[in-house]
Amino acid sequence: MITTVTPGIDHKMAEIIEKVRRGERLTLEDGVYLYESDDLLTIGQLANEVNLRKNGKKVYFIENMSLYFTNVCESHCAFCSFRKDQGEDGSYTLSGEEMVSYVKQHITPGVREFHIVGGHNQHVPFQYYVDSLKALNENFPEITLKAYTAAEIEFFTRLSGLSTKEVLLELQKAGLKSLTGGGAEILSDQYRQKMKVEKANVDQYLDVHRTAHQLGMKTHTTMLYGSIESHEDRIRHMLQIRELQDETGGFMVFIPLSMQPRNKNAGIMRRNSAYEDLKTIAISRLMLDNIQHIKAYFINIGVQLTQVALTFGASDVHGTIVREQISHAAGALTPDGLTRKELIWLVKGAGRIPVERDTFYNEIEVYE
């Protein structure tokens, strides 16, 4: 039973607590109420109760490596500091052979997954993206390829003239095993217009994941919060993910991504507060009753807040990463990767049990 820290819980909060305990779904109204409540500890305790029911004290991580074949992109999304134009200083497009060479120089023992995202480079053919995966799969067949966002897949359909299903089948032949969760931002076409999200719209994002799930792939999904969206926008985003999960059961994890400022030197008032980050993780756990894991992404919220998040509903701390670039291009002040030992320390420091996993949450080793 949850022990509430705040005395005198109001009727609405008490009603939500009872709904969660009875296994009833929270509504749009419930989610907005939780965001507008200042009772962070009760919300966090309730999310912790749900997570313990789903996952016990286990917290998952993976030894993975982030790879970026190109930063050239046709889109000019307002929040992105990673993209470049073709020929712009700092722009690059690596061949499969160049990436293989990079991996051999930087890979650490035990890596099980390549996390691959990048720009929407219209100056290369779709075959370039297929061959990129082939090169990695041929040289590192034991490592799982988790590659491309739904927005990248939609871009590939325009680049190739193929359908979403045909694009995914070609990539699967090249070694693709799972999609990354990026490109969701906020699932609101009004938001996407205001933020100049010049890539897949809401329906396209959801359809790519639906199609991937129909082809037998398990995927990841995200929400980028902390700019112009309302609390209702965030909850509507979660509800659309929840509805698709009801339909397909293909999402393994939901990842709330805290927006990073464009300037690395931006002060604390330019970043989401720790209060907002913890509340978003907790509410995600409460709203998304049909997704097994909520991830606390240390790249965006920091190592110590990630530890706290493990008692606010999170059951995953991502992975070693090796060298993250997209959030750091936008101003993230966190480490660009952690070692296995550091991840184990992070989880144990929160009084939880670290579990090394593979891409699909199969347990590799439990560190009691």
One Martini backbone bead per residue (centre of mass of N, CA, C, O) as a GRO file, in nm:
protein
  368
    1MET     BB    1   0.099   0.034   0.019
    2ILE     BB    2   0.052   0.362   0.005
    3THR     BB    3   0.240   0.626   0.160
    4THR     BB    4   0.147   0.930   0.231
    5VAL     BB    5   0.302   1.241   0.278
    6THR     BB    6   0.056   1.404   0.211
    7PRO     BB    7  -0.174   1.564   0.363
    8GLY     BB    8  -0.489   1.583   0.255
    9ILE     BB    9  -0.604   1.437   0.022
   10ASP     BB   10  -0.780   1.470  -0.241
   11HIS     BB   11  -1.034   1.335  -0.414
   12LYS     BB   12  -0.892   1.293  -0.689
   13MET     BB   13  -0.639   1.147  -0.590
   14ALA     BB   14  -0.787   0.916  -0.450
   15GLU     BB   15  -0.922   0.813  -0.709
   16ILE     BB   16  -0.661   0.745  -0.863
   17ILE     BB   17  -0.544   0.544  -0.665
   18GLU     BB   18  -0.781   0.341  -0.688
   19LYS     BB   19  -0.764   0.291  -0.991
   20VAL     BB   20  -0.479   0.176  -0.995
   21ARG     BB   21  -0.532  -0.061  -0.790
   22ARG     BB   22  -0.772  -0.178  -0.985
   23GLY     BB   23  -0.668  -0.143  -1.295
   24GLU     BB   24  -0.749   0.128  -1.400
   25ARG     BB   25  -0.775   0.364  -1.629
   26LEU     BB   26  -0.644   0.652  -1.724
   27THR     BB   27  -0.725   0.967  -1.816
   28LEU     BB   28  -0.693   1.267  -1.943
   29GLU     BB   29  -0.787   1.410  -1.687
   30ASP     BB   30  -0.595   1.267  -1.494
   31GLY     BB   31  -0.326   1.352  -1.622
   32VAL     BB   32  -0.364   1.658  -1.596
   33TYR     BB   33  -0.395   1.662  -1.294
   34LEU     BB   34  -0.112   1.554  -1.225
   35TYR     BB   35   0.042   1.791  -1.355
   36GLU     BB   36  -0.115   2.015  -1.168
   37SER     BB   37   0.001   1.891  -0.936
   38ASP     BB   38   0.209   1.927  -0.624
   39ASP     BB   39   0.213   1.599  -0.554
   40LEU     BB   40   0.487   1.438  -0.614
   41LEU     BB   41   0.513   1.206  -0.404
   42THR     BB   42   0.249   1.059  -0.464
   43ILE     BB   43   0.300   1.010  -0.762
   44GLY     BB   44   0.567   0.856  -0.721
   45GLN     BB   45   0.459   0.629  -0.536
   46LEU     BB   46   0.254   0.518  -0.738
   47ALA     BB   47   0.459   0.452  -0.962
   48ASN     BB   48   0.628   0.261  -0.790
   49GLU     BB   49   0.407   0.055  -0.738
   50VAL     BB   50   0.369  -0.023  -1.035
   51ASN     BB   51   0.660  -0.108  -1.098
   52LEU     BB   52   0.687  -0.330  -0.882
   53ARG     BB   53   0.461  -0.501  -1.006
   54LYS     BB   54   0.610  -0.539  -1.289
   55ASN     BB   55   0.957  -0.545  -1.192
   56GLY     BB   56   1.032  -0.483  -0.933
   57LYS     BB   57   1.385  -0.416  -0.859
   58LYS     BB   58   1.445  -0.411  -1.152
   59VAL     BB   59   1.716  -0.278  -1.362
   60TYR     BB   60   1.788  -0.181  -1.691
   61PHE     BB   61   2.064  -0.262  -1.920
   62ILE     BB   62   2.303  -0.178  -2.190
   63GLU     BB   63   2.548  -0.263  -2.418
   64ASN     BB   64   2.617   0.022  -2.615
   65MET     BB   65   2.625   0.199  -2.946
   66SER     BB   66   2.651   0.503  -3.097
   67LEU     BB   67   2.544   0.586  -3.436
   68TYR     BB   68   2.649   0.825  -3.713
   69PHE     BB   69   2.648   0.855  -4.052
   70THR     BB   70   2.472   1.135  -4.058
   71ASN     BB   71   2.406   1.513  -4.052
   72VAL     BB   72   2.248   1.532  -4.301
   73CYS     BB   73   1.950   1.749  -4.358
   74GLU     BB   74   1.632   1.846  -4.477
   75SER     BB   75   1.565   1.937  -4.204
   76HIS     BB   76   1.442   2.224  -3.963
   77CYS     BB   77   1.420   2.177  -3.667
   78ALA     BB   78   1.398   2.386  -3.393
   79PHE     BB   79   1.553   2.172  -3.175
   80CYS     BB   80   1.801   2.125  -3.372
   81SER     BB   81   2.183   2.077  -3.353
   82PHE     BB   82   2.284   1.840  -3.554
   83ARG     BB   83   2.229   1.947  -3.818
   84LYS     BB   84   2.318   1.968  -4.174
   85ASP     BB   85   2.440   2.085  -4.458
   86GLN     BB   86   2.558   2.040  -4.747
   87GLY     BB   87   2.897   2.154  -4.700
   88GLU     BB   88   2.899   2.219  -4.422
   89ASP     BB   89   3.052   2.280  -4.151
   90GLY     BB   90   3.065   1.947  -4.013
   91SER     BB   91   2.981   1.773  -4.228
   92TYR     BB   92   2.862   1.422  -4.283
   93THR     BB   93   2.932   1.099  -4.473
   94LEU     BB   94   2.942   0.768  -4.409
   95SER     BB   95   3.058   0.482  -4.480
   96GLY     BB   96   3.058   0.161  -4.402
   97GLU     BB   97   3.369   0.139  -4.379
   98GLU     BB   98   3.409   0.384  -4.192
   99MET     BB   99   3.233   0.276  -3.960
  100VAL     BB  100   3.386   0.017  -3.906
  101SER     BB  101   3.647   0.161  -3.828
  102TYR     BB  102   3.529   0.320  -3.590
  103VAL     BB  103   3.436   0.080  -3.423
  104LYS     BB  104   3.712  -0.064  -3.391
  105GLN     BB  105   3.830   0.186  -3.223
  106HIS     BB  106   3.564   0.218  -2.994
  107ILE     BB  107   3.493  -0.043  -2.897
  108THR     BB  108   3.358  -0.238  -2.641
  109PRO     BB  109   3.336  -0.482  -2.441
  110GLY     BB  110   2.999  -0.622  -2.471
  111VAL     BB  111   2.860  -0.525  -2.708
  112ARG     BB  112   2.501  -0.565  -2.830
  113GLU     BB  113   2.444  -0.266  -2.954
  114PHE     BB  114   2.326  -0.064  -3.219
  115HIS     BB  115   2.262   0.286  -3.224
  116ILE     BB  116   2.083   0.421  -3.513
  117VAL     BB  117   2.119   0.756  -3.627
  118GLY     BB  118   2.007   1.052  -3.832
  119GLY     BB  119   1.996   1.207  -4.108
  120HIS     BB  120   1.810   1.339  -4.395
  121ASN     BB  121   1.979   1.234  -4.670
  122GLN     BB  122   1.913   1.338  -5.009
  123HIS     BB  123   2.218   1.275  -5.148
  124VAL     BB  124   2.129   0.980  -5.105
  125PRO     BB  125   2.038   0.672  -5.138
  126PHE     BB  126   1.870   0.418  -4.998
  127GLN     BB  127   2.104   0.211  -5.032
  128TYR     BB  128   2.291   0.340  -4.827
  129TYR     BB  129   2.123   0.248  -4.574
  130VAL     BB  130   2.143  -0.049  -4.633
  131ASP     BB  131   2.458  -0.074  -4.652
  132SER     BB  132   2.520   0.018  -4.366
  133LEU     BB  133   2.400  -0.235  -4.231
  134LYS     BB  134   2.553  -0.453  -4.382
  135ALA     BB  135   2.839  -0.380  -4.284
  136LEU     BB  136   2.780  -0.435  -3.985
  137ASN     BB  137   2.664  -0.726  -4.006
  138GLU     BB  138   2.922  -0.854  -4.137
  139ASN     BB  139   3.131  -0.753  -3.898
  140PHE     BB  140   2.881  -0.770  -3.652
  141PRO     BB  141   2.672  -1.030  -3.608
  142GLU     BB  142   2.638  -1.019  -3.276
  143ILE     BB  143   2.506  -0.736  -3.326
  144THR     BB  144   2.243  -0.540  -3.274
  145LEU     BB  145   2.015  -0.366  -3.495
  146LYS     BB  146   1.924  -0.040  -3.394
  147ALA     BB  147   1.738   0.143  -3.642
  148TYR     BB  148   1.592   0.413  -3.685
  149THR     BB  149   1.335   0.613  -3.731
  150ALA     BB  150   1.022   0.679  -3.831
  151ALA     BB  151   1.112   0.931  -3.988
  152GLU     BB  152   1.322   0.785  -4.160
  153ILE     BB  153   1.132   0.584  -4.294
  154GLU     BB  154   0.957   0.796  -4.434
  155PHE     BB  155   1.191   0.913  -4.597
  156PHE     BB  156   1.257   0.650  -4.752
  157THR     BB  157   0.993   0.642  -4.913
  158ARG     BB  158   1.057   0.903  -5.075
  159LEU     BB  159   1.340   0.819  -5.182
  160SER     BB  160   1.232   0.526  -5.317
  161GLY     BB  161   0.904   0.461  -5.360
  162LEU     BB  162   0.832   0.297  -5.122
  163SER     BB  163   0.692   0.136  -4.888
  164THR     BB  164   0.701   0.080  -4.564
  165LYS     BB  165   0.719  -0.226  -4.584
  166GLU     BB  166   0.945  -0.238  -4.799
  167VAL     BB  167   1.159  -0.091  -4.639
  168LEU     BB  168   1.167  -0.283  -4.393
  169LEU     BB  169   1.240  -0.539  -4.550
  170GLU     BB  170   1.513  -0.439  -4.656
  171LEU     BB  171   1.635  -0.386  -4.373
  172GLN     BB  172   1.604  -0.672  -4.265
  173LYS     BB  173   1.795  -0.803  -4.474
  174ALA     BB  174   2.042  -0.619  -4.355
  175GLY     BB  175   1.967  -0.652  -4.009
  176LEU     BB  176   1.722  -0.545  -3.891
  177LYS     BB  177   1.551  -0.554  -3.549
  178SER     BB  178   1.506  -0.241  -3.463
  179LEU     BB  179   1.354   0.051  -3.352
  180THR     BB  180   1.367   0.353  -3.272
  181GLY     BB  181   1.193   0.629  -3.094
  182GLY     BB  182   1.230   0.858  -3.261
  183GLY     BB  183   1.026   1.140  -3.393
  184ALA     BB  184   0.782   1.212  -3.206
  185GLU     BB  185   0.789   1.409  -2.986
  186ILE     BB  186   0.485   1.553  -3.042
  187LEU     BB  187   0.158   1.416  -3.097
  188SER     BB  188   0.111   1.702  -3.284
  189ASP     BB  189   0.042   1.891  -3.555
  190GLN     BB  190   0.051   2.170  -3.425
  191TYR     BB  191   0.325   2.144  -3.294
  192ARG     BB  192   0.485   2.070  -3.556
  193GLN     BB  193   0.434   2.340  -3.691
  194LYS     BB  194   0.556   2.534  -3.475
  195MET     BB  195   0.841   2.348  -3.464
  196LYS     BB  196   0.927   2.255  -3.746
  197VAL     BB  197   0.848   1.948  -3.817
  198GLU     BB  198   1.019   1.817  -4.105
  199LYS     BB  199   0.838   1.543  -4.074
  200ALA     BB  200   0.671   1.315  -3.966
  201ASN     BB  201   0.368   1.264  -3.885
  202VAL     BB  202   0.160   1.123  -3.675
  203ASP     BB  203   0.049   0.895  -3.857
  204GLN     BB  204   0.327   0.806  -3.966
  205TYR     BB  205   0.461   0.726  -3.706
  206LEU     BB  206   0.251   0.509  -3.624
  207ASP     BB  207   0.260   0.339  -3.888
  208VAL     BB  208   0.548   0.242  -3.872
  209HIS     BB  209   0.513   0.083  -3.607
  210ARG     BB  210   0.283  -0.092  -3.694
  211THR     BB  211   0.435  -0.231  -3.927
  212ALA     BB  212   0.668  -0.342  -3.761
  213HIS     BB  213   0.489  -0.518  -3.578
  214GLN     BB  214   0.366  -0.688  -3.814
  215LEU     BB  215   0.678  -0.791  -3.880
  216GLY     BB  216   0.793  -0.858  -3.565
  217MET     BB  217   0.872  -0.598  -3.431
  218LYS     BB  218   1.038  -0.442  -3.172
  219THR     BB  219   0.993  -0.123  -3.007
  220HIS     BB  220   1.040   0.224  -2.961
  221THR     BB  221   0.944   0.518  -2.757
  222THR     BB  222   0.874   0.877  -2.747
  223MET     BB  223   0.912   1.206  -2.562
  224LEU     BB  224   0.941   1.554  -2.627
  225TYR     BB  225   0.987   1.773  -2.355
  226GLY     BB  226   0.980   2.143  -2.287
  227SER     BB  227   0.824   2.364  -2.454
  228ILE     BB  228   0.506   2.438  -2.599
  229GLU     BB  229   0.359   2.232  -2.462
  230SER     BB  230   0.106   2.086  -2.306
  231HIS     BB  231  -0.022   1.873  -2.084
  232GLU     BB  232  -0.230   1.762  -2.282
  233ASP     BB  233  -0.035   1.687  -2.505
  234ARG     BB  234   0.116   1.470  -2.346
  235ILE     BB  235  -0.127   1.286  -2.287
  236ARG     BB  236  -0.212   1.240  -2.580
  237HIS     BB  237   0.045   1.103  -2.656
  238MET     BB  238   0.018   0.860  -2.464
  239LEU     BB  239  -0.260   0.761  -2.573
  240GLN     BB  240  -0.161   0.688  -2.859
  241ILE     BB  241   0.040   0.477  -2.766
  242ARG     BB  242  -0.161   0.300  -2.608
  243GLU     BB  243  -0.343   0.229  -2.849
  244LEU     BB  244  -0.126   0.087  -3.020
  245GLN     BB  245  -0.053  -0.123  -2.806
  246ASP     BB  246  -0.328  -0.259  -2.805
  247GLU     BB  247  -0.304  -0.350  -3.106
  248THR     BB  248   0.020  -0.480  -3.103
  249GLY     BB  249   0.249  -0.502  -2.861
  250GLY     BB  250   0.546  -0.359  -2.970
  251PHE     BB  251   0.626  -0.207  -2.714
  252MET     BB  252   0.890  -0.193  -2.467
  253VAL     BB  253   0.937   0.133  -2.444
  254PHE     BB  254   0.932   0.445  -2.269
  255ILE     BB  255   1.079   0.780  -2.360
  256PRO     BB  256   1.145   1.050  -2.183
  257LEU     BB  257   1.249   1.365  -2.326
  258SER     BB  258   1.446   1.619  -2.229
  259MET     BB  259   1.480   1.923  -2.319
  260GLN     BB  260   1.733   2.094  -2.489
  261PRO     BB  261   1.923   2.349  -2.523
  262ARG     BB  262   2.101   2.525  -2.770
  263ASN     BB  263   2.274   2.620  -2.521
  264LYS     BB  264   2.525   2.512  -2.316
  265ASN     BB  265   2.504   2.795  -2.128
  266ALA     BB  266   2.246   2.752  -2.018
  267GLY     BB  267   2.048   2.795  -1.776
  268ILE     BB  268   1.821   2.661  -1.559
  269MET     BB  269   1.574   2.822  -1.699
  270ARG     BB  270   1.631   2.651  -1.983
  271ARG     BB  271   1.541   2.402  -1.820
  272ASN     BB  272   1.425   2.146  -1.695
  273SER     BB  273   1.310   2.043  -1.414
  274ALA     BB  274   1.331   1.799  -1.185
  275TYR     BB  275   1.031   1.798  -1.124
  276GLU     BB  276   0.935   1.755  -1.422
  277ASP     BB  277   1.088   1.494  -1.479
  278LEU     BB  278   0.964   1.317  -1.254
  279LYS     BB  279   0.669   1.358  -1.327
  280THR     BB  280   0.684   1.240  -1.616
  281ILE     BB  281   0.772   0.957  -1.540
  282ALA     BB  282   0.537   0.890  -1.351
  283ILE     BB  283   0.302   0.942  -1.551
  284SER     BB  284   0.390   0.740  -1.761
  285ARG     BB  285   0.351   0.492  -1.579
  286LEU     BB  286   0.040   0.542  -1.527
  287MET     BB  287  -0.066   0.560  -1.830
  288LEU     BB  288   0.129   0.307  -1.934
  289ASP     BB  289   0.003   0.000  -1.864
  290ASN     BB  290   0.111  -0.159  -2.154
  291ILE     BB  291   0.407  -0.089  -2.067
  292GLN     BB  292   0.681  -0.219  -1.913
  293HIS     BB  293   0.876   0.039  -1.974
  294ILE     BB  294   1.058   0.309  -1.819
  295LYS     BB  295   1.283   0.561  -1.909
  296ALA     BB  296   1.590   0.685  -1.776
  297TYR     BB  297   1.774   0.948  -1.932
  298PHE     BB  298   2.086   1.049  -1.848
  299ILE     BB  299   2.158   1.244  -2.077
  300ASN     BB  300   1.916   1.454  -1.989
  301ILE     BB  301   1.899   1.424  -1.643
  302GLY     BB  302   2.111   1.263  -1.518
  303VAL     BB  303   2.241   1.055  -1.283
  304GLN     BB  304   2.102   1.132  -1.011
  305LEU     BB  305   1.809   1.157  -1.122
  306THR     BB  306   1.797   0.868  -1.220
  307GLN     BB  307   1.799   0.741  -0.944
  308VAL     BB  308   1.535   0.869  -0.846
  309ALA     BB  309   1.353   0.756  -1.083
  310LEU     BB  310   1.351   0.455  -0.963
  311THR     BB  311   1.112   0.579  -0.750
  312PHE     BB  312   0.921   0.696  -1.023
  313GLY     BB  313   0.891   0.427  -1.245
  314ALA     BB  314   1.163   0.335  -1.336
  315SER     BB  315   1.337   0.040  -1.533
  316ASP     BB  316   1.548   0.219  -1.708
  317VAL     BB  317   1.906   0.331  -1.817
  318HIS     BB  318   1.991   0.208  -2.076
  319GLY     BB  319   2.340   0.277  -2.152
  320THR     BB  320   2.666   0.323  -2.247
  321ILE     BB  321   2.689   0.435  -2.571
  322VAL     BB  322   2.993   0.605  -2.560
  323ARG     BB  323   2.873   0.846  -2.796
  324GLU     BB  324   2.680   1.104  -2.768
  325GLN     BB  325   2.528   1.376  -2.989
  326ILE     BB  326   2.244   1.511  -2.999
  327SER     BB  327   2.206   1.628  -2.709
  328HIS     BB  328   2.492   1.765  -2.705
  329ALA     BB  329   2.436   1.962  -2.940
  330ALA     BB  330   2.193   2.099  -2.755
  331GLY     BB  331   2.337   2.103  -2.433
  332ALA     BB  332   2.429   1.874  -2.281
  333LEU     BB  333   2.592   1.808  -1.943
  334THR     BB  334   2.644   1.520  -1.970
  335PRO     BB  335   2.749   1.232  -2.021
  336ASP     BB  336   2.830   1.034  -2.326
  337GLY     BB  337   2.882   0.799  -2.110
  338LEU     BB  338   2.892   0.462  -1.967
  339THR     BB  339   2.980   0.216  -1.776
  340ARG     BB  340   2.899  -0.071  -1.637
  341LYS     BB  341   2.990   0.003  -1.350
  342GLU     BB  342   2.831   0.273  -1.339
  343LEU     BB  343   2.548   0.149  -1.378
  344ILE     BB  344   2.555  -0.034  -1.134
  345TRP     BB  345   2.597   0.190  -0.929
  346LEU     BB  346   2.345   0.352  -0.993
  347VAL     BB  347   2.138   0.130  -0.916
  348LYS     BB  348   2.241   0.050  -0.633
  349GLY     BB  349   2.218   0.348  -0.519
  350ALA     BB  350   1.883   0.298  -0.535
  351GLY     BB  351   1.814  -0.003  -0.432
  352ARG     BB  352   1.868  -0.183  -0.685
  353ILE     BB  353   1.863  -0.423  -0.959
  354PRO     BB  354   2.088  -0.504  -1.183
  355VAL     BB  355   2.022  -0.556  -1.547
  356GLU     BB  356   2.145  -0.719  -1.803
  357ARG     BB  357   2.062  -0.671  -2.147
  358ASP     BB  358   1.899  -0.683  -2.430
  359THR     BB  359   1.706  -0.539  -2.666
  360PHE     BB  360   1.453  -0.751  -2.555
  361TYR     BB  361   1.486  -0.806  -2.235
  362ASN     BB  362   1.688  -1.011  -2.200
  363GLU     BB  363   1.862  -1.174  -1.960
  364ILE     BB  364   2.211  -1.184  -1.881
  365GLU     BB  365   2.258  -1.023  -1.593
  366VAL     BB  366   2.251  -1.040  -1.239
  367TYR     BB  367   2.326  -0.784  -0.982
  368GLU     BB  368   2.309  -0.861  -0.646
   0.00000   0.00000   0.00000
